[in-house]
Tab-separated table of C-alpha atoms in Angstrom:
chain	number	residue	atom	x	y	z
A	793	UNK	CA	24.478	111.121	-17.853
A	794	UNK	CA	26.549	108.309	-17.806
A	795	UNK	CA	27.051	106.080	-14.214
A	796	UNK	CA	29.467	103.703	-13.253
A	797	UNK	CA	29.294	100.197	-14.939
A	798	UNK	CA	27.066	101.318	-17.271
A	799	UNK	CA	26.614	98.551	-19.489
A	800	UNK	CA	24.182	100.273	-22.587
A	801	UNK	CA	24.111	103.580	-23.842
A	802	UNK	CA	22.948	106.855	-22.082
A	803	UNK	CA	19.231	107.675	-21.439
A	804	UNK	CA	18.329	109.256	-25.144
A	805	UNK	CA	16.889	112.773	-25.187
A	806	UNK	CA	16.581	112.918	-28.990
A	807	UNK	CA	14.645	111.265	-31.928
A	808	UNK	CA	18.205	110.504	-33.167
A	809	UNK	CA	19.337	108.736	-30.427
A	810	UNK	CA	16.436	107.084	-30.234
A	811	UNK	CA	17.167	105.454	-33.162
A	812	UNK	CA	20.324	105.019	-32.343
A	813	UNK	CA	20.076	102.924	-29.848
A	814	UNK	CA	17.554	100.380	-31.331
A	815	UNK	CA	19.714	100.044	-34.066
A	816	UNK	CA	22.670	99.296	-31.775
A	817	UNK	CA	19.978	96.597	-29.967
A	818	UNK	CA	18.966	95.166	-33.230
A	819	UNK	CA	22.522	95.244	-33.953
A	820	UNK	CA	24.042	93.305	-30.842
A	821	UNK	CA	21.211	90.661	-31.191
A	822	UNK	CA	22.199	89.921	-34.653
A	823	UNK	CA	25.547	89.420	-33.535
A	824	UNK	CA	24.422	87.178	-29.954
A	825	UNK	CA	22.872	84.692	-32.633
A	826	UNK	CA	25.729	84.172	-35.329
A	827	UNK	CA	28.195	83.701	-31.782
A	828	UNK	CA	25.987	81.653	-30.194
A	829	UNK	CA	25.644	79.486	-33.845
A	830	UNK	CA	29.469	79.479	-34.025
A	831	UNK	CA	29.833	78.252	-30.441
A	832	UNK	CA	27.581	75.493	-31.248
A	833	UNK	CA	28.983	74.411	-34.187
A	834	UNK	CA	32.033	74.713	-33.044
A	835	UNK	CA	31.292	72.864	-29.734
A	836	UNK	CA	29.966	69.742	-31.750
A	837	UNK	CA	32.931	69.419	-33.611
A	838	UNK	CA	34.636	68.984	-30.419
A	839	UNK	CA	32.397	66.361	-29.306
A	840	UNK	CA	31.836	64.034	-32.367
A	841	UNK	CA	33.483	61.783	-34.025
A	842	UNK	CA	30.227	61.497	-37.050
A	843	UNK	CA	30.306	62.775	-40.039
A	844	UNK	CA	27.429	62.734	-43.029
A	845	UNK	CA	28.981	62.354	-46.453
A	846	UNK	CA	26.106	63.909	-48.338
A	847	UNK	CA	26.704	66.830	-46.895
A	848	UNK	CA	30.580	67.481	-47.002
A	849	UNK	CA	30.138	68.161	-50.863
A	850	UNK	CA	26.808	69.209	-50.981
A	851	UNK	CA	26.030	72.133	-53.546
A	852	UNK	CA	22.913	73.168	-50.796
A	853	UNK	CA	25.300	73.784	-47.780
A	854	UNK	CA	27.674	75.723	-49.694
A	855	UNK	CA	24.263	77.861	-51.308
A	856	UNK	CA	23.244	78.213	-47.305
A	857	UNK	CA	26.143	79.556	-45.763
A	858	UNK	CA	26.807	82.130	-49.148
A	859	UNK	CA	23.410	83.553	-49.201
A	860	UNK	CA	22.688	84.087	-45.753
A	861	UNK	CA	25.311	86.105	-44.405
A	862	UNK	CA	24.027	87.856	-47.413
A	863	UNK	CA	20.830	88.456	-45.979
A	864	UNK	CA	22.078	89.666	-42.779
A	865	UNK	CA	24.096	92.160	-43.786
A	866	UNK	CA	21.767	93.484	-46.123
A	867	UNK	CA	19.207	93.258	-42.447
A	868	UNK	CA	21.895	95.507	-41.174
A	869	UNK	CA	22.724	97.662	-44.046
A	870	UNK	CA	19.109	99.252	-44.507
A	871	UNK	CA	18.509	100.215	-40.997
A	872	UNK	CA	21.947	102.009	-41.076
A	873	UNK	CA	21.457	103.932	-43.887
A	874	UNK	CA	17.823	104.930	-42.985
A	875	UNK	CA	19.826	106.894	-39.432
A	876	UNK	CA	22.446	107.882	-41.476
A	877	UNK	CA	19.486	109.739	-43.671
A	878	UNK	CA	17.735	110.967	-41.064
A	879	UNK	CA	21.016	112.716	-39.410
A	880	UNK	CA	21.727	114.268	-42.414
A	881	UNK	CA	17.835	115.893	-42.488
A	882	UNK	CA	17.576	120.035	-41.893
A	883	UNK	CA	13.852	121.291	-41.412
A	884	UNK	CA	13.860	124.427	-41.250
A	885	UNK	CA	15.705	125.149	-37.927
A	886	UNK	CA	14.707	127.672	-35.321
A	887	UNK	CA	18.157	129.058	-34.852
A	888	UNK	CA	21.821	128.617	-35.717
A	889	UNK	CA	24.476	127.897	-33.121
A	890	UNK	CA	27.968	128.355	-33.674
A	891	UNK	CA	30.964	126.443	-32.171
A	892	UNK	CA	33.965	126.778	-31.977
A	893	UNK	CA	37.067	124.640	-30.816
A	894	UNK	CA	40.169	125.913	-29.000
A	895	UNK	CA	43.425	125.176	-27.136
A	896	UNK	CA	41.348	124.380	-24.804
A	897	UNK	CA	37.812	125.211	-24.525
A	898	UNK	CA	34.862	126.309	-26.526
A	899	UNK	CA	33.195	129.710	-28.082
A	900	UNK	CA	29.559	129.776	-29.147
A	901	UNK	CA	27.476	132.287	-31.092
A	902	UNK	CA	23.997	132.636	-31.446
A	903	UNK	CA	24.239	133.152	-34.966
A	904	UNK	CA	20.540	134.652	-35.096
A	905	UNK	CA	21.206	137.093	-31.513
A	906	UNK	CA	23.010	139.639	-32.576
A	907	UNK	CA	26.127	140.034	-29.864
A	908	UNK	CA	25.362	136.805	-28.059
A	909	UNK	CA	29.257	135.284	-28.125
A	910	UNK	CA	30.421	133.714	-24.868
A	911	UNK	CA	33.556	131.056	-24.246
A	912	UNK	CA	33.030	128.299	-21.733
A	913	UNK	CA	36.135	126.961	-20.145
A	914	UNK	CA	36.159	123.894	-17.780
A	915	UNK	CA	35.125	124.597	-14.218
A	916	UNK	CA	37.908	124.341	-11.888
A	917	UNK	CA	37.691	121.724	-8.816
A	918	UNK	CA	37.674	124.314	-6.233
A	919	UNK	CA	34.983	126.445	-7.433
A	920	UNK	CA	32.852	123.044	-8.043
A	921	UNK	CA	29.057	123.532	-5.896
A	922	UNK	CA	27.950	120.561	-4.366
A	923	UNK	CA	25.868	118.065	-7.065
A	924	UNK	CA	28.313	119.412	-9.930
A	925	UNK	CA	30.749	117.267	-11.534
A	926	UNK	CA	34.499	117.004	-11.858
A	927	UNK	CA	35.844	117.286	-15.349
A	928	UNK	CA	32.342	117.927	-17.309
A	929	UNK	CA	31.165	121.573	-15.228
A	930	UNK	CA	32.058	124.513	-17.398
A	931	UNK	CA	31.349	128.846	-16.076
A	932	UNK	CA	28.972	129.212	-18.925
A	933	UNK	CA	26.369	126.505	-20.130
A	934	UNK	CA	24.865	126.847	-23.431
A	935	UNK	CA	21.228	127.589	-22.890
A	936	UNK	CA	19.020	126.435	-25.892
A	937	UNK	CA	15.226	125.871	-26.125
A	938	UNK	CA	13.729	122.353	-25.689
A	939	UNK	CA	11.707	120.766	-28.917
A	940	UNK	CA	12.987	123.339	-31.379
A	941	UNK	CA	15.264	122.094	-33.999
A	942	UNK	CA	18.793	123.442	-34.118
A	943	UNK	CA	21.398	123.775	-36.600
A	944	UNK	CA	24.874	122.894	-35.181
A	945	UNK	CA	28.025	124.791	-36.800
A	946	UNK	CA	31.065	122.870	-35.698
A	947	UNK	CA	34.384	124.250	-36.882
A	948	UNK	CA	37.872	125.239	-35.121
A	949	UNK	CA	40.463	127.829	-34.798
A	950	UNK	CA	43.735	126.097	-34.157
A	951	UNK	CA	43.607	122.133	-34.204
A	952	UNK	CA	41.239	119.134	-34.771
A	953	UNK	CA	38.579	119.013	-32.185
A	954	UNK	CA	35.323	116.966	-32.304
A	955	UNK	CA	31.545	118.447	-30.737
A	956	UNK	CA	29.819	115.591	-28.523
A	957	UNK	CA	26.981	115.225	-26.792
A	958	UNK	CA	26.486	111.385	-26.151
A	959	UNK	CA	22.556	111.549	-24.872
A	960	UNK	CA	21.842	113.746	-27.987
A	961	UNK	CA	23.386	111.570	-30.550
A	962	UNK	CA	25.650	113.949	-32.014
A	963	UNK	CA	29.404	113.750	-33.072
A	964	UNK	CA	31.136	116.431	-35.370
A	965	UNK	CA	34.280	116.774	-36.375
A	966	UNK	CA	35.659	120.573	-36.016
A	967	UNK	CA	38.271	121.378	-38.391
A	968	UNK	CA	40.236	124.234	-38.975
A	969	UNK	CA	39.140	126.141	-41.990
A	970	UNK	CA	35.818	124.333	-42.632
A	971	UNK	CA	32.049	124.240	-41.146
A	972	UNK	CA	30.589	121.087	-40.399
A	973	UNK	CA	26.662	121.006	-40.111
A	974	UNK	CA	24.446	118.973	-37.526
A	975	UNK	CA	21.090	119.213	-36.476
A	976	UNK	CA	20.203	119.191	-32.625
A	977	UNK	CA	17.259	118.656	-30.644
A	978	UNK	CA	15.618	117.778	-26.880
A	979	UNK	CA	12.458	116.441	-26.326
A	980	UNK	CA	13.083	117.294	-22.392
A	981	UNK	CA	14.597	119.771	-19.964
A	982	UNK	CA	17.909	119.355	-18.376
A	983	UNK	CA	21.587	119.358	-18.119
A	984	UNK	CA	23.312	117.110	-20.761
A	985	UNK	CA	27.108	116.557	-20.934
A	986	UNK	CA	29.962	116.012	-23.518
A	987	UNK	CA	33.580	116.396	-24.228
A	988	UNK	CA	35.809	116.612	-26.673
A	989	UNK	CA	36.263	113.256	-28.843
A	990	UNK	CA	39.144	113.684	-30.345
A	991	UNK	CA	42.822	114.298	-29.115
A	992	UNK	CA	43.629	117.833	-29.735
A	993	UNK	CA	46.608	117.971	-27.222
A	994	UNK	CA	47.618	117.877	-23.973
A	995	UNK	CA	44.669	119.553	-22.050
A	996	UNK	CA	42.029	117.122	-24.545
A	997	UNK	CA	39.988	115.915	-21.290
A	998	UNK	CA	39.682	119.216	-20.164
A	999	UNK	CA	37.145	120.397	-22.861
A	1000	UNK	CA	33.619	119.362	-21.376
A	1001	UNK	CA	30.205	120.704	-22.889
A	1002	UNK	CA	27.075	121.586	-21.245
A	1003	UNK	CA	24.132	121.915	-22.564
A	1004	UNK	CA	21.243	123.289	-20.478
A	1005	UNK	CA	17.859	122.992	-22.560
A	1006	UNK	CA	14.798	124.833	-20.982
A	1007	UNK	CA	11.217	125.975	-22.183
A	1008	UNK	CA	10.759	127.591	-25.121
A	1009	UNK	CA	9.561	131.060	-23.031
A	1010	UNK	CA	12.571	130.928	-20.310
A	1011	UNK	CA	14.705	130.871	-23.481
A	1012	UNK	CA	13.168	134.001	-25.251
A	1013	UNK	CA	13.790	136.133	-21.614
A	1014	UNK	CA	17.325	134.705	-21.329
A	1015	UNK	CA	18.277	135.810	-24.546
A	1016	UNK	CA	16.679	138.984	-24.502
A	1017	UNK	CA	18.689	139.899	-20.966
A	1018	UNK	CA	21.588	139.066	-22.673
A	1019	UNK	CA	21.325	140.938	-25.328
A	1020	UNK	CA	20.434	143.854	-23.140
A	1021	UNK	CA	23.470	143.328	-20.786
A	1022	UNK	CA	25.325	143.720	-23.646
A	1023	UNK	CA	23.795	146.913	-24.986
């Protein structure tokens, strides 16, 4: 969950994010030591008047500054594409979960639960308990099962939307007419929040998501009440 002046990313709850975020470290650090090169150089050019002559047409200079932003992006590069790997990877998940956008709120279905279809809207302000918060609460969280591997259906029924969950690390598009795929997992218990990230009208900010992740045994007699409720 995100606080005011937050500075870094949120806490990570997933291998993903993990990842994620010590790329985006390895990242920033990369790009502290080229500015703080620049500033320098930049800084003595200001302040003297000396110049070398070997070195204003000097083949090794010109090799230098050629090769190793080279090097750096290439330092860059293979990190990126080792995430962007790993996001793509699908072992065998426990169960499929199904959303979908709308003008404006969100449908899920337990693919694998057989009548297990709910819609959660945004929670108005009024009805807010104590502790809750304004904008992200929806009536029905999506309870899932902590440590098991889930495949995320993302798609939509009227307009571009886009599935979130920031401490998760994972971003889908939902378009009409097509399924994208994501995997999702939490190595912990809680309450983790998203939104919409992508303007799909005029109610876009009000189109939080909750996800509530609990043992693996809570799950199995949550899902099983449901399904008889709905008997």
């Amino acid at each position: 969950m995100a606080h005011p002046a937050q500075l870094g990313q949120q806490n990570a709850t997933s291998p993903i994010m993990e990842e994620l975020i010590a790329f985006h470290d390895h990242t920033l650090m990369i790009i502290f030591l080229i500015s703080s090169l620049v500033l320098y150089i930049i800084s003595l050019m200001l302040t003297t008047k000396l110049t070398h002559t070997s070195t204003m047409n000097a083949q090794e200079i010109e090799m230098i500054w050629t090769i190793l932003p080279a090097i750096i992006l290439i330092m860059i590069a293979l990190p990126s594409l080792r995430i962007l790997y790993m996001t793509d990877e699908f072992n065998k998940p426990y169960f499929t979960l199904k959303a979908i956008g709308h003008q404006w709120y969100w449908s899920y279905e337990y693919s694998d639960y057989e009548g297990l279809i709910f819609e959660s809207y945004i929670m108005p302000t009024y009805y807010l308990q104590p502790g809750e918060f304004r904008l992200l609460e929806v009536d029905n969280r999506t309870t899932l099962p902590m440590e098991a591997d889930i495949r995320m259906l993302i798609t939509s029924q009227d307009v571009l939307h886009s599935w979130a969950v920031p401490s998760l690390g994972v971003k889908a598009d939902a378009i009409p007419g097509r399924l994208n795929q994501a995997m999702l997992t939490s190595m912990r218990p809680g309450l983790f929040y998203g939104q919409c990230s992508e303007i799909c009208g005029s109610n876009h900010s009000f189109m939080p998501i909750v996800l509530e992740f609990i043992y693996f045994q809570d799950f199995e007699v949550w899902a099983s009440y449901l399904y008889i409720v709905s008997l």
